mmCIF file of C-alpha atoms in Angstrom:
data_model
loop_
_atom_site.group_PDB
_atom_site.id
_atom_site.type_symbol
_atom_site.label_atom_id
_atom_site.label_comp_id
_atom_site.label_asym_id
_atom_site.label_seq_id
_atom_site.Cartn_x
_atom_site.Cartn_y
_atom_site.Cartn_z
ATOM 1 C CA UNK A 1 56.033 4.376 130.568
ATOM 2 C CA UNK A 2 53.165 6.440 129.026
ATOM 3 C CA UNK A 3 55.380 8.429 127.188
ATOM 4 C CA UNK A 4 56.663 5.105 125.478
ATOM 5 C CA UNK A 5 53.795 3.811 125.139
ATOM 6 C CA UNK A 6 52.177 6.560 123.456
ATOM 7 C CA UNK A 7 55.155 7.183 121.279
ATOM 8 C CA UNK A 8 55.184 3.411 120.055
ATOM 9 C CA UNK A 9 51.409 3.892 119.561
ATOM 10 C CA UNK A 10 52.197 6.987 117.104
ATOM 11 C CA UNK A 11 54.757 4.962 115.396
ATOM 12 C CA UNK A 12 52.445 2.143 114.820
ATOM 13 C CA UNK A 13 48.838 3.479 114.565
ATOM 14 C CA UNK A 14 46.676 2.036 111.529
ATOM 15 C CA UNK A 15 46.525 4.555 108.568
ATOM 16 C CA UNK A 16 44.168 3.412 106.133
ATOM 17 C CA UNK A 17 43.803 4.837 102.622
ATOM 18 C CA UNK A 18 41.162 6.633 101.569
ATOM 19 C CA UNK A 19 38.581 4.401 100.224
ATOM 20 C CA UNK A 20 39.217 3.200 96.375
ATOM 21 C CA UNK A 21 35.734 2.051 95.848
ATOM 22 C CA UNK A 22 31.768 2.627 95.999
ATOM 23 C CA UNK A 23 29.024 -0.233 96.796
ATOM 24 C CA UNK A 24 26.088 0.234 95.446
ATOM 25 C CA UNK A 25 22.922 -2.204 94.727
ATOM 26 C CA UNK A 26 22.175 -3.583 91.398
ATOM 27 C CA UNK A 27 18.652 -2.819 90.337
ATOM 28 C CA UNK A 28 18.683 -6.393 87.841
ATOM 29 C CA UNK A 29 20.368 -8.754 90.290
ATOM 30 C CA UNK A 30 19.394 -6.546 93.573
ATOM 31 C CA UNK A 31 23.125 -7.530 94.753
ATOM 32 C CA UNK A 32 25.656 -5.352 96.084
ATOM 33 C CA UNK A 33 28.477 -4.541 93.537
ATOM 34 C CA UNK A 34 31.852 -2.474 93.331
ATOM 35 C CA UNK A 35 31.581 1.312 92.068
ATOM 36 C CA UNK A 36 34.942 2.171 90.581
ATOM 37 C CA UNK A 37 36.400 -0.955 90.313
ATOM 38 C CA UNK A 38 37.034 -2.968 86.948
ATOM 39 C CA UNK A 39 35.736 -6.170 86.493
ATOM 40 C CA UNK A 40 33.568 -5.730 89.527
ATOM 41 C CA UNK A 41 30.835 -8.038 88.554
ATOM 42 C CA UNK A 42 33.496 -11.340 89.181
ATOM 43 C CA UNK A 43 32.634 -10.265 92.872
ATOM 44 C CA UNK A 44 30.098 -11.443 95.443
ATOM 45 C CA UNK A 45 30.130 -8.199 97.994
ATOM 46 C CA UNK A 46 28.233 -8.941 101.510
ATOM 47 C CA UNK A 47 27.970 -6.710 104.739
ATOM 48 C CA UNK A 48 29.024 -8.714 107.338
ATOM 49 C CA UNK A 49 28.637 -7.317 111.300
ATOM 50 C CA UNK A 50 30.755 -8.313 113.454
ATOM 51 C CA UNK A 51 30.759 -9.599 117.285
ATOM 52 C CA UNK A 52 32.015 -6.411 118.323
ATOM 53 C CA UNK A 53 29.370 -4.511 116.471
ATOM 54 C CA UNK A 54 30.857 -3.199 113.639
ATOM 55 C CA UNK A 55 29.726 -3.602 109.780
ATOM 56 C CA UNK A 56 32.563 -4.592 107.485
ATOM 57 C CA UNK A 57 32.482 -5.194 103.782
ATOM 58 C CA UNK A 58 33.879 -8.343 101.767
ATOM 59 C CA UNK A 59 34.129 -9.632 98.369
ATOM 60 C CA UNK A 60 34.116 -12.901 97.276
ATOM 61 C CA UNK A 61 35.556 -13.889 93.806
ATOM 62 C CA UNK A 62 34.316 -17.409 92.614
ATOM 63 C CA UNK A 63 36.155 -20.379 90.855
ATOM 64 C CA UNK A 64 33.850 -22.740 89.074
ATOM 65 C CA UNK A 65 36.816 -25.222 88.962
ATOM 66 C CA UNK A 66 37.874 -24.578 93.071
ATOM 67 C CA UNK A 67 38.202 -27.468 95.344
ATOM 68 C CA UNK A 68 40.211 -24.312 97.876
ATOM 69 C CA UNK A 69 39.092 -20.977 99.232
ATOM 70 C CA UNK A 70 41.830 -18.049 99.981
ATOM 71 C CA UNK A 71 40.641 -16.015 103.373
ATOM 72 C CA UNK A 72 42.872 -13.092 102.629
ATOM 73 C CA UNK A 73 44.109 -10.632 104.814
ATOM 74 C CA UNK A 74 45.607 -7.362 103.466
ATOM 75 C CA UNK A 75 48.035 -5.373 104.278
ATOM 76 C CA UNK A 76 47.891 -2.276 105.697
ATOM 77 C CA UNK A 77 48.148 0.636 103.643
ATOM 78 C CA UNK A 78 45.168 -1.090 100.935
ATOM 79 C CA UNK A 79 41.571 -2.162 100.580
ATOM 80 C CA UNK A 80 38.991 -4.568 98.784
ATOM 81 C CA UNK A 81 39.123 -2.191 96.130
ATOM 82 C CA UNK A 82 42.646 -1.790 95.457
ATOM 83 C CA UNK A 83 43.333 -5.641 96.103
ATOM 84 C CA UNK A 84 40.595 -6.872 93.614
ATOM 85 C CA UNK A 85 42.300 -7.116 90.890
ATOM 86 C CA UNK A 86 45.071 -8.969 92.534
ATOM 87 C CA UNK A 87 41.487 -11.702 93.827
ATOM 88 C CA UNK A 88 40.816 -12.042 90.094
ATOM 89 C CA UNK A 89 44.497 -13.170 89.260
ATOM 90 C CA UNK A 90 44.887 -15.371 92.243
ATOM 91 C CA UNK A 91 41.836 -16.621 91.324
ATOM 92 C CA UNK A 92 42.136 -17.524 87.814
ATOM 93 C CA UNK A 93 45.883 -18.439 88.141
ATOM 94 C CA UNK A 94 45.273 -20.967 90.912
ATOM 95 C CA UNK A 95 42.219 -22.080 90.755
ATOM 96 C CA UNK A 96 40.872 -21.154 93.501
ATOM 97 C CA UNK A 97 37.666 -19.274 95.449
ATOM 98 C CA UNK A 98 39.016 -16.133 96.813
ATOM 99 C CA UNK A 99 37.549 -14.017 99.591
ATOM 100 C CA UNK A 100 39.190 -10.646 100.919
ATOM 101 C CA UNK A 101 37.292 -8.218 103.385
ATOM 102 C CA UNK A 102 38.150 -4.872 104.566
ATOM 103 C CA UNK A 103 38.698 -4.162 108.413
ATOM 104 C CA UNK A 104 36.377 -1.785 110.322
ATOM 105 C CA UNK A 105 37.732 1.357 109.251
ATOM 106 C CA UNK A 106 38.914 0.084 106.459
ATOM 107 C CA UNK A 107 37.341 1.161 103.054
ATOM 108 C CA UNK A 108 33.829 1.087 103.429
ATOM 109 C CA UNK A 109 33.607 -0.377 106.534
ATOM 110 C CA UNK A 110 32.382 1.634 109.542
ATOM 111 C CA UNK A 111 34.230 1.593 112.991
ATOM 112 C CA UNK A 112 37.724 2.225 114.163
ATOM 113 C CA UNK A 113 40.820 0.087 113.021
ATOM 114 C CA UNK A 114 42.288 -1.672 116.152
ATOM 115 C CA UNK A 115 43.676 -5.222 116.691
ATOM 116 C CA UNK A 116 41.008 -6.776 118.647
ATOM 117 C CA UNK A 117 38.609 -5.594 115.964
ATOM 118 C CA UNK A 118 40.654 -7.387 113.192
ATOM 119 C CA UNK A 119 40.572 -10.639 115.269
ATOM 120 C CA UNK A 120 37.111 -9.948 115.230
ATOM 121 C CA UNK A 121 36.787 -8.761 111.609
ATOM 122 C CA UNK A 122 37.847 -12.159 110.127
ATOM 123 C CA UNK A 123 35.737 -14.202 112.032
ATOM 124 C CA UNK A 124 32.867 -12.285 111.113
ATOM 125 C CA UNK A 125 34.037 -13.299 107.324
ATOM 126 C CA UNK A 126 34.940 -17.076 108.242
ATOM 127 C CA UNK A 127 31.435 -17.674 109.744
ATOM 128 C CA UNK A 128 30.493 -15.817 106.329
ATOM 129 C CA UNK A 129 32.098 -18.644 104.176
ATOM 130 C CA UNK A 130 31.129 -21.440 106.566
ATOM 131 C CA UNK A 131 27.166 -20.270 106.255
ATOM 132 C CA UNK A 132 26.321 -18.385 103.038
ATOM 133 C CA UNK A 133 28.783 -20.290 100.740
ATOM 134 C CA UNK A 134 29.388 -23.621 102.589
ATOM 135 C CA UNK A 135 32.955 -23.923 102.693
ATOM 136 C CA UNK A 136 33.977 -26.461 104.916
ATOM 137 C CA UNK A 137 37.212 -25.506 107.425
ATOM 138 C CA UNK A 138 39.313 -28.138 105.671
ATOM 139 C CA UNK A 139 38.832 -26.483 102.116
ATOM 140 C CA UNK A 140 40.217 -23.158 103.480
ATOM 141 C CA UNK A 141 43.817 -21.328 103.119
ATOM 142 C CA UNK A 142 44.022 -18.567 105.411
ATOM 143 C CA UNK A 143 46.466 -15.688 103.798
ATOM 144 C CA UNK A 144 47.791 -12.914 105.397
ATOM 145 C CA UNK A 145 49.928 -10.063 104.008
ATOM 146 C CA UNK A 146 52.060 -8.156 106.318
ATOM 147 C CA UNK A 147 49.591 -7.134 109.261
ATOM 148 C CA UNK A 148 47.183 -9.287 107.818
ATOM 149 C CA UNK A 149 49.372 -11.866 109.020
ATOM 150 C CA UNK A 150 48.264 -10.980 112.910
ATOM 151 C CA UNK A 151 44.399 -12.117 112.101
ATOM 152 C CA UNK A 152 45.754 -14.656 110.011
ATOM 153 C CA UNK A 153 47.722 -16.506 112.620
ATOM 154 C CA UNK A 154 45.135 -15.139 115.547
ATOM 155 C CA UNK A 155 42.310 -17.506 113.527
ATOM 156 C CA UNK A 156 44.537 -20.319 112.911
ATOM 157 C CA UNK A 157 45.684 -20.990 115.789
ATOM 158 C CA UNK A 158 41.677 -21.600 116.422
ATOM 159 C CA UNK A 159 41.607 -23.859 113.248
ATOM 160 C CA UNK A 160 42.822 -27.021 113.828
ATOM 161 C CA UNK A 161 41.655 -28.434 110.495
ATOM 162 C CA UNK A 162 42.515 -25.903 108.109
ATOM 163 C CA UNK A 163 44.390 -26.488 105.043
ATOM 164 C CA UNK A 164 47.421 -24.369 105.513
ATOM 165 C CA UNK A 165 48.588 -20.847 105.743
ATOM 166 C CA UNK A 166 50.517 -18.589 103.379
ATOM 167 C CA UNK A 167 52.177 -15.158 105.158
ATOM 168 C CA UNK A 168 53.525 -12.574 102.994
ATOM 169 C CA UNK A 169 55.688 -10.241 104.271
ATOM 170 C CA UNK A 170 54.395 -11.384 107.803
ATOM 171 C CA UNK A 171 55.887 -9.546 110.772
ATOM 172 C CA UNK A 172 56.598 -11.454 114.421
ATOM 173 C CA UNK A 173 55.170 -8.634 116.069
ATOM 174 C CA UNK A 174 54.219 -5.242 116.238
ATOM 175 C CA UNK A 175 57.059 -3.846 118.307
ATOM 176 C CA UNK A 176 59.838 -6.687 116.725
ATOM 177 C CA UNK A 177 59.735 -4.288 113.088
ATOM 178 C CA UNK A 178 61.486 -1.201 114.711
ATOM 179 C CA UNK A 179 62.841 -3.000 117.837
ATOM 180 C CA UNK A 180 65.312 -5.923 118.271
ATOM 181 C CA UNK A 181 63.767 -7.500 121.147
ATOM 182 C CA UNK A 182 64.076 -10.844 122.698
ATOM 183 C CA UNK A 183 60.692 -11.237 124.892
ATOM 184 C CA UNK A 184 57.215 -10.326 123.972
ATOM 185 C CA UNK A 185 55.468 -7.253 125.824
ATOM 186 C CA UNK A 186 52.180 -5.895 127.275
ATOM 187 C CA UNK A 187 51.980 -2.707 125.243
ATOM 188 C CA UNK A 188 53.054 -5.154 121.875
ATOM 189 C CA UNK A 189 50.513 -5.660 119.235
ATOM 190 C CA UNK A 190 49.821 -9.186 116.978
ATOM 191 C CA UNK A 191 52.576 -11.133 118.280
ATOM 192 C CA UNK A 192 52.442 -13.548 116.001
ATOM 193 C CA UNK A 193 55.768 -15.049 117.160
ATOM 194 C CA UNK A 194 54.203 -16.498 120.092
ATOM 195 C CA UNK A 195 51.287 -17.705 118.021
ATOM 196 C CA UNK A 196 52.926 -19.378 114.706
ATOM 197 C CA UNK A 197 53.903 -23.009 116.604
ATOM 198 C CA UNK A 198 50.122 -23.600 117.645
ATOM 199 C CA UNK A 199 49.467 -23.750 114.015
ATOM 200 C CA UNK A 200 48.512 -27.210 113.199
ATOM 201 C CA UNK A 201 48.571 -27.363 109.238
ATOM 202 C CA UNK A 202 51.717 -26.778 106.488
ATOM 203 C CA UNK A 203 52.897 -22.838 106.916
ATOM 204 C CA UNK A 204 53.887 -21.034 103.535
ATOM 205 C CA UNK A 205 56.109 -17.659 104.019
ATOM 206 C CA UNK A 206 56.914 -15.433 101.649
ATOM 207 C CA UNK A 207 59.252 -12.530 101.682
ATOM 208 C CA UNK A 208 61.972 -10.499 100.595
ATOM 209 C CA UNK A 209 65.118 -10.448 100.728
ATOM 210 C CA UNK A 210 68.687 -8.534 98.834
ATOM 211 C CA UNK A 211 72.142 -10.852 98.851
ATOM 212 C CA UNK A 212 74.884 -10.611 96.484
ATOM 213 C CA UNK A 213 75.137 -14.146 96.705
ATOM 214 C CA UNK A 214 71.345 -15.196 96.634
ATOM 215 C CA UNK A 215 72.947 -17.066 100.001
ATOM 216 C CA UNK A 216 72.838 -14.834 102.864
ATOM 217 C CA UNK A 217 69.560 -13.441 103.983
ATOM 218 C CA UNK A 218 70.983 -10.644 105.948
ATOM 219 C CA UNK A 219 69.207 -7.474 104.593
ATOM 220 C CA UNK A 220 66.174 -6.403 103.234
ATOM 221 C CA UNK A 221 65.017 -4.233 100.157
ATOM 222 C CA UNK A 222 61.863 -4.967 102.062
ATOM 223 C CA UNK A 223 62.279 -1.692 103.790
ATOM 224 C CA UNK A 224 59.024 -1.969 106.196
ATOM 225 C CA UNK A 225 59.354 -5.517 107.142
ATOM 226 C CA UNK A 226 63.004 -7.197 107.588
ATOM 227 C CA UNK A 227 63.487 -10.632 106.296
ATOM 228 C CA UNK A 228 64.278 -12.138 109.833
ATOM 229 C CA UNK A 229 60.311 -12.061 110.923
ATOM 230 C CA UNK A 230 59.909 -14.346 107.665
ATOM 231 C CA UNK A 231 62.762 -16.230 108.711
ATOM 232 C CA UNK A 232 61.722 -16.728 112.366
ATOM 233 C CA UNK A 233 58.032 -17.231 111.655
ATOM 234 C CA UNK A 234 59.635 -20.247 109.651
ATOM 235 C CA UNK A 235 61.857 -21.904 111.546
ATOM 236 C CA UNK A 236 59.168 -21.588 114.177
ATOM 237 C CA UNK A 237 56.391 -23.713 112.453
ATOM 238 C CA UNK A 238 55.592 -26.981 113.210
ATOM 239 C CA UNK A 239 54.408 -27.973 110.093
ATOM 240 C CA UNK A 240 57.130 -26.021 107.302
ATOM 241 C CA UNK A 241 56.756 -25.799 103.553
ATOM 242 C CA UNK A 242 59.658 -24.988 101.242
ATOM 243 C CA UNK A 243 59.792 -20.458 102.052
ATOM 244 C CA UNK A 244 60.012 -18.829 99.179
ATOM 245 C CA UNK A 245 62.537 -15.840 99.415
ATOM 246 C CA UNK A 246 62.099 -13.287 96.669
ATOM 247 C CA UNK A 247 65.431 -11.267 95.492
ATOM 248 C CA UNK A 248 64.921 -7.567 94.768
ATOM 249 C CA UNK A 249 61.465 -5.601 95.104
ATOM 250 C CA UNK A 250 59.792 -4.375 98.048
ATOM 251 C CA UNK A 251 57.102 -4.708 100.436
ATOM 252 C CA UNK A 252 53.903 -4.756 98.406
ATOM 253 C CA UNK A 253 55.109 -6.078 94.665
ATOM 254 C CA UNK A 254 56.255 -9.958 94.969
ATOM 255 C CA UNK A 255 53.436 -10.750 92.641
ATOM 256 C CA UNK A 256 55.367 -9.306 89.596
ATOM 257 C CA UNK A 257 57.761 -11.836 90.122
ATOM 258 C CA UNK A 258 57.218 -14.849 88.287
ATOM 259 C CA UNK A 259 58.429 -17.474 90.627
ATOM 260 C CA UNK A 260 55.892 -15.815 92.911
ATOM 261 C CA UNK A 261 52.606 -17.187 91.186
ATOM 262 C CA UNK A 262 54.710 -20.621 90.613
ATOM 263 C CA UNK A 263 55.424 -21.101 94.281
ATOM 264 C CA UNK A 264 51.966 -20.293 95.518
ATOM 265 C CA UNK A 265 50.577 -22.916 92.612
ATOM 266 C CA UNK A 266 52.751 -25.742 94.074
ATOM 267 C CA UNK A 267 51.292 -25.073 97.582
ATOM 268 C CA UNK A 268 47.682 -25.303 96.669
ATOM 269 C CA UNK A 269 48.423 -28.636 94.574
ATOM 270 C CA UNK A 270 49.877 -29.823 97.479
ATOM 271 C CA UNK A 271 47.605 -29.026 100.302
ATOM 272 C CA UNK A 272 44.972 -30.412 97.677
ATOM 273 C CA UNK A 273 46.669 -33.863 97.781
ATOM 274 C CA UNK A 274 46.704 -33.862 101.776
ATOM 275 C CA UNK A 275 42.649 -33.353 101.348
ATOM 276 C CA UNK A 276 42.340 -36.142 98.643
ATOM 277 C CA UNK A 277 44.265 -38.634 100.745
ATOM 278 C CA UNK A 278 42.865 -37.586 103.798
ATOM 279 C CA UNK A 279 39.130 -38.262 102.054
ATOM 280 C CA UNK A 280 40.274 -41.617 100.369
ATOM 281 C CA UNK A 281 41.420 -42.533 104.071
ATOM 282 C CA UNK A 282 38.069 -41.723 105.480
ATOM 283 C CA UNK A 283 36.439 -43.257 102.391
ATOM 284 C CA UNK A 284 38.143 -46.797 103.718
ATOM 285 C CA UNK A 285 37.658 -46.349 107.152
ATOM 286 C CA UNK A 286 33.288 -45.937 106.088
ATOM 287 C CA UNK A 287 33.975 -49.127 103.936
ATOM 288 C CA UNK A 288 35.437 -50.923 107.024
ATOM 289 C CA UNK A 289 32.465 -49.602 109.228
ATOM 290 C CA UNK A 290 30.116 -50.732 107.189
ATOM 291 C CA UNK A 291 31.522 -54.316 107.854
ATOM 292 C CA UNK A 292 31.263 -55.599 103.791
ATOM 293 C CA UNK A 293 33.357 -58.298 103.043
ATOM 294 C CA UNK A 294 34.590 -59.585 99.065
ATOM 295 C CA UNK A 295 34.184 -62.913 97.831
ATOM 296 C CA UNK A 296 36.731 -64.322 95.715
ATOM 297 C CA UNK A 297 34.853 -62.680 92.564
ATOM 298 C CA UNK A 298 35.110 -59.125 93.923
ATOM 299 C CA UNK A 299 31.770 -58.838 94.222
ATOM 300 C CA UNK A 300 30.786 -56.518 97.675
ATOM 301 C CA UNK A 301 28.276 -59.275 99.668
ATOM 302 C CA UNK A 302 27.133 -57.727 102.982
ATOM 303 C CA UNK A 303 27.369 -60.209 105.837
ATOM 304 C CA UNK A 304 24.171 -61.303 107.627
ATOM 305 C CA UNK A 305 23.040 -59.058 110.643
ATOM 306 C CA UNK A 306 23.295 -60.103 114.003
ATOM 307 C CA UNK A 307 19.147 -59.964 114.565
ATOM 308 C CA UNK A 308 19.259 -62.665 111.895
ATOM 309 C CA UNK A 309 21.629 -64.555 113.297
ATOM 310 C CA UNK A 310 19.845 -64.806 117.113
ATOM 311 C CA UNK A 311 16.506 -65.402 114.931
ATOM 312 C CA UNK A 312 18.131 -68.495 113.337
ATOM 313 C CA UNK A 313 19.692 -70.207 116.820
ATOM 314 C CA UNK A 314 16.139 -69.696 118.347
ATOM 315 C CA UNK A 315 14.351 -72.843 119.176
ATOM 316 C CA UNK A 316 11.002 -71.406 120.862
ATOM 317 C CA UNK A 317 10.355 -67.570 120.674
ATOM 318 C CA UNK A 318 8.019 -68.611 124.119
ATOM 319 C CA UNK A 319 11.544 -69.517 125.478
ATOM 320 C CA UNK A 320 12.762 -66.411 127.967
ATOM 321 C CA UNK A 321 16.152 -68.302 127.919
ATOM 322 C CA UNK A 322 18.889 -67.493 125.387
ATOM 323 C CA UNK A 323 20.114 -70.587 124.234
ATOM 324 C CA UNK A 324 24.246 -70.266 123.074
ATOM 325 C CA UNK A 325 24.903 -70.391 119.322
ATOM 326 C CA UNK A 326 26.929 -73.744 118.575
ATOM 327 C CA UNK A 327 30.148 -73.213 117.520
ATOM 328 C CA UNK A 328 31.017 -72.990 114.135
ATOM 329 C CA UNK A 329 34.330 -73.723 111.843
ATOM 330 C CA UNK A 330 33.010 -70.630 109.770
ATOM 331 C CA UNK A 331 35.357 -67.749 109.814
ATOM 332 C CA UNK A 332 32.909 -65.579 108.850
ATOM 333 C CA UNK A 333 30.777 -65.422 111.895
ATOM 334 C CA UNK A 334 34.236 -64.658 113.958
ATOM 335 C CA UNK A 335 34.447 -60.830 112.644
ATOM 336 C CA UNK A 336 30.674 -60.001 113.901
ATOM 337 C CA UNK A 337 31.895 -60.512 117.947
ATOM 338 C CA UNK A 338 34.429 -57.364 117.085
ATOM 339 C CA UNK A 339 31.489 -55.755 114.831
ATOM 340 C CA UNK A 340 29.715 -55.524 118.305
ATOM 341 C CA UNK A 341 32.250 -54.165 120.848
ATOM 342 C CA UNK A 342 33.500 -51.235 117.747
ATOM 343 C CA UNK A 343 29.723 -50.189 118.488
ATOM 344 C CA UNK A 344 30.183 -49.217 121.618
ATOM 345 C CA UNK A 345 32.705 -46.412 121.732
ATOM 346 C CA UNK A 346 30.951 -45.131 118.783
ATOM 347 C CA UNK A 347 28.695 -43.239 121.489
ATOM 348 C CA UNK A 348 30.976 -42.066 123.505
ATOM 349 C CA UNK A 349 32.581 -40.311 120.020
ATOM 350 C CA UNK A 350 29.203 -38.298 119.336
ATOM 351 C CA UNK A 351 28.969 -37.523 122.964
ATOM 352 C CA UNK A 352 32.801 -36.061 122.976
ATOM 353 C CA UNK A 353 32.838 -34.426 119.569
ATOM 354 C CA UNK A 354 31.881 -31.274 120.483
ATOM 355 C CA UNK A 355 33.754 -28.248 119.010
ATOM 356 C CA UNK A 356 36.253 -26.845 120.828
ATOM 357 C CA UNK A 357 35.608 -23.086 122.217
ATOM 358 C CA UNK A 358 37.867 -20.261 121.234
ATOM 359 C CA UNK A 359 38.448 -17.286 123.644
ATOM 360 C CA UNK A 360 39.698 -13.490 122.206
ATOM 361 C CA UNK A 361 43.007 -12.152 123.220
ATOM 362 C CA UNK A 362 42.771 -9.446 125.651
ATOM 363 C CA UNK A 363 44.964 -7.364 124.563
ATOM 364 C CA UNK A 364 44.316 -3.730 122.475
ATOM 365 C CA UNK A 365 45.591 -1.557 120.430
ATOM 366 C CA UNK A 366 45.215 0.871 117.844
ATOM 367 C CA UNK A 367 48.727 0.202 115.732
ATOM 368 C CA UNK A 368 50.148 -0.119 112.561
ATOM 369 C CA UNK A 369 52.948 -1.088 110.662
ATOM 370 C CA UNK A 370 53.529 0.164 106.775
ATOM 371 C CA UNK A 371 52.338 2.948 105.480
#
């Protein structure tokens, strides 16, 4: 067994590239920037540290026009630097707040690349957008690109109110790219098969495929991750949005391909309308709350409280005895009774709303898939 395992760990060991880029600190703005890197001052660069003790770098690329943020998740053979153009264009094409971040190990950031550092990695950079630039959970798209997909999935699962996921070349698992196997294992790394249907918001997948007849998804030009983890991560999700499957190209170019840009613009305008009909449903259920009622002019009266309604039916304020309100033919008094018992489990809401807790995965390892 240790001579598989340590054989599958060769085959699948992290192999990051050698850094593309420089940080250094402005002297005008005393921010971080990008050194070597075009267009580096569209980017917001923070060192985060993370639970596990490391010190990782991200960027953040801002949309004045944004109502979304991407969390994205590279793959592995890149880093912030080599991605950032690719942030600007995703950016600017769909209107969006991007922020990517490099694993430790990764780039510029320190530490070794392992999985349960990457679980820990994109927390770090979610508690990032959550506290320096107040993005709410329901405002973010988590992305992942080929093993980016395994912190993807690993934090949405976690998530229950983000606004959807998008996996690019996504894999099921670690061991499931060189092995056909039917059951997850111990010595397996990001199985993200067993994770996709606990993802409660619309899935996107992306990948490759090569058919004669544009039919028949058997085969790959995708030659480091096969089209059936895109398929399977699919069929698997509760909540599916139209795959797109990308003819021709390989593992790390879909966005030449113009459909590609297209595709990912429909999802965003889509997952925008869930939040602007999810607000406009709140929005009515505040107006119902707040008890108002319309008059046959359309003009918003608010009903009388109840205070003023005992203070009217008193007779004596010396009087310890509540005397009952007469009864009235006005229908408008009938709606307060109900106004009074909705108060009530209005407690108990703020008393059970408490966040759920997240535990890590156990598990470890120190693999990789593309080079």
């Amino acid at each position: 067994m240790g001579g598989v395992s340590s054989t599958i760990a060769s085959k699948l060991a992290f192999f990051p590239p050698e850094p593309s880029y420089q940080v250094d600190l402005d002297e005008q703005t005393q921010k971080l920037k990008l050194l070597g890197v075009s267009q580096s001052e569209k980017g917001e660069v923070s060192i985060l540290q993370t639970k596990r003790g490391h010190y990782i770098f991200s960027v953040f690329v801002r949309n004045k026009g944004a109502t979304m943020t991407l969390l994205y998740s590279h793959g592995n053979a890149a880093d912030i630097g080599q991605m950032f153009q690719f942030f600007i264009e995703l950016s600017d094409r769909l209107r969006v707040n991007v922020m990517g971040y490099d694993y430790a190990g990764y780039g510029r950031s320190n530490g070794e690349p392992s999985e349960q550092n990457t679980y820990a990695d994109i927390e770090a950079v979610y508690k990032c957008l959550k506290e320096i630039y107040e993005v709410k959970e329901e405002d973010i798209i988590l992305y992942g690109q080929s093993i980016g997909s395994g912190p993807t999935l690993e934090l949405a699962t976690k998530l229950p109110q983000i606004r959807g996921v998008i996996l690019q070349s996504a894999i099921l698992s670690g061991l499931r790219v060189m092995y056909r196997i039917k059951y997850s294992l111990w010595l397996d790394i990001y199985k993200n098969i067993d994770k996709i249907p606990y993802v409660s918001c619309p899935v996107l997948v992306i990948h490759i495929y090569d058919s004669c007849d544009g039919v028949d998804l058997q085969g790959t030009e995708d030659d480091i991750v096969d089209i059936s983890h895109g398929k399977k991560l699919w069929e698997l999700s509760k909540m599916k949005y139209e795959p797109l499957w990308v003819k021709g190209g390989n593992h790390c170019d879909l966005q030449v391909f113009p459909q590609f840009f297209t595709h990912l613009k429909k999802f965003i305008i889509s997952v925008e309308r869930q939040s602007d009909y999810s607000k406009n449903v709140e929005l009515e259920e505040s107006i119902i709350d707040l008890d108002y009622t319309l008059d046959i002019t359309n003009e918003i009266k608010c009903r009388p409280s109840i205070e003023e309604i005992e203070k009217s039916s008193r007779i004596s304020t010396e009087q310890k005895e509540i005397i009952p309100i007469r009864p009235s033919t006005d229908r408008k008094l009938k709606p307060r009774i109900s106004f009074d018992k909705r108060e009530k489990p209005r407690k108990s809401m703020d008393y059970f709303g408490k966040s759920r807790s997240s535990t890590d995965q156990s598990e470890r390892g120190r693999n990789s898939i593309d080079r």
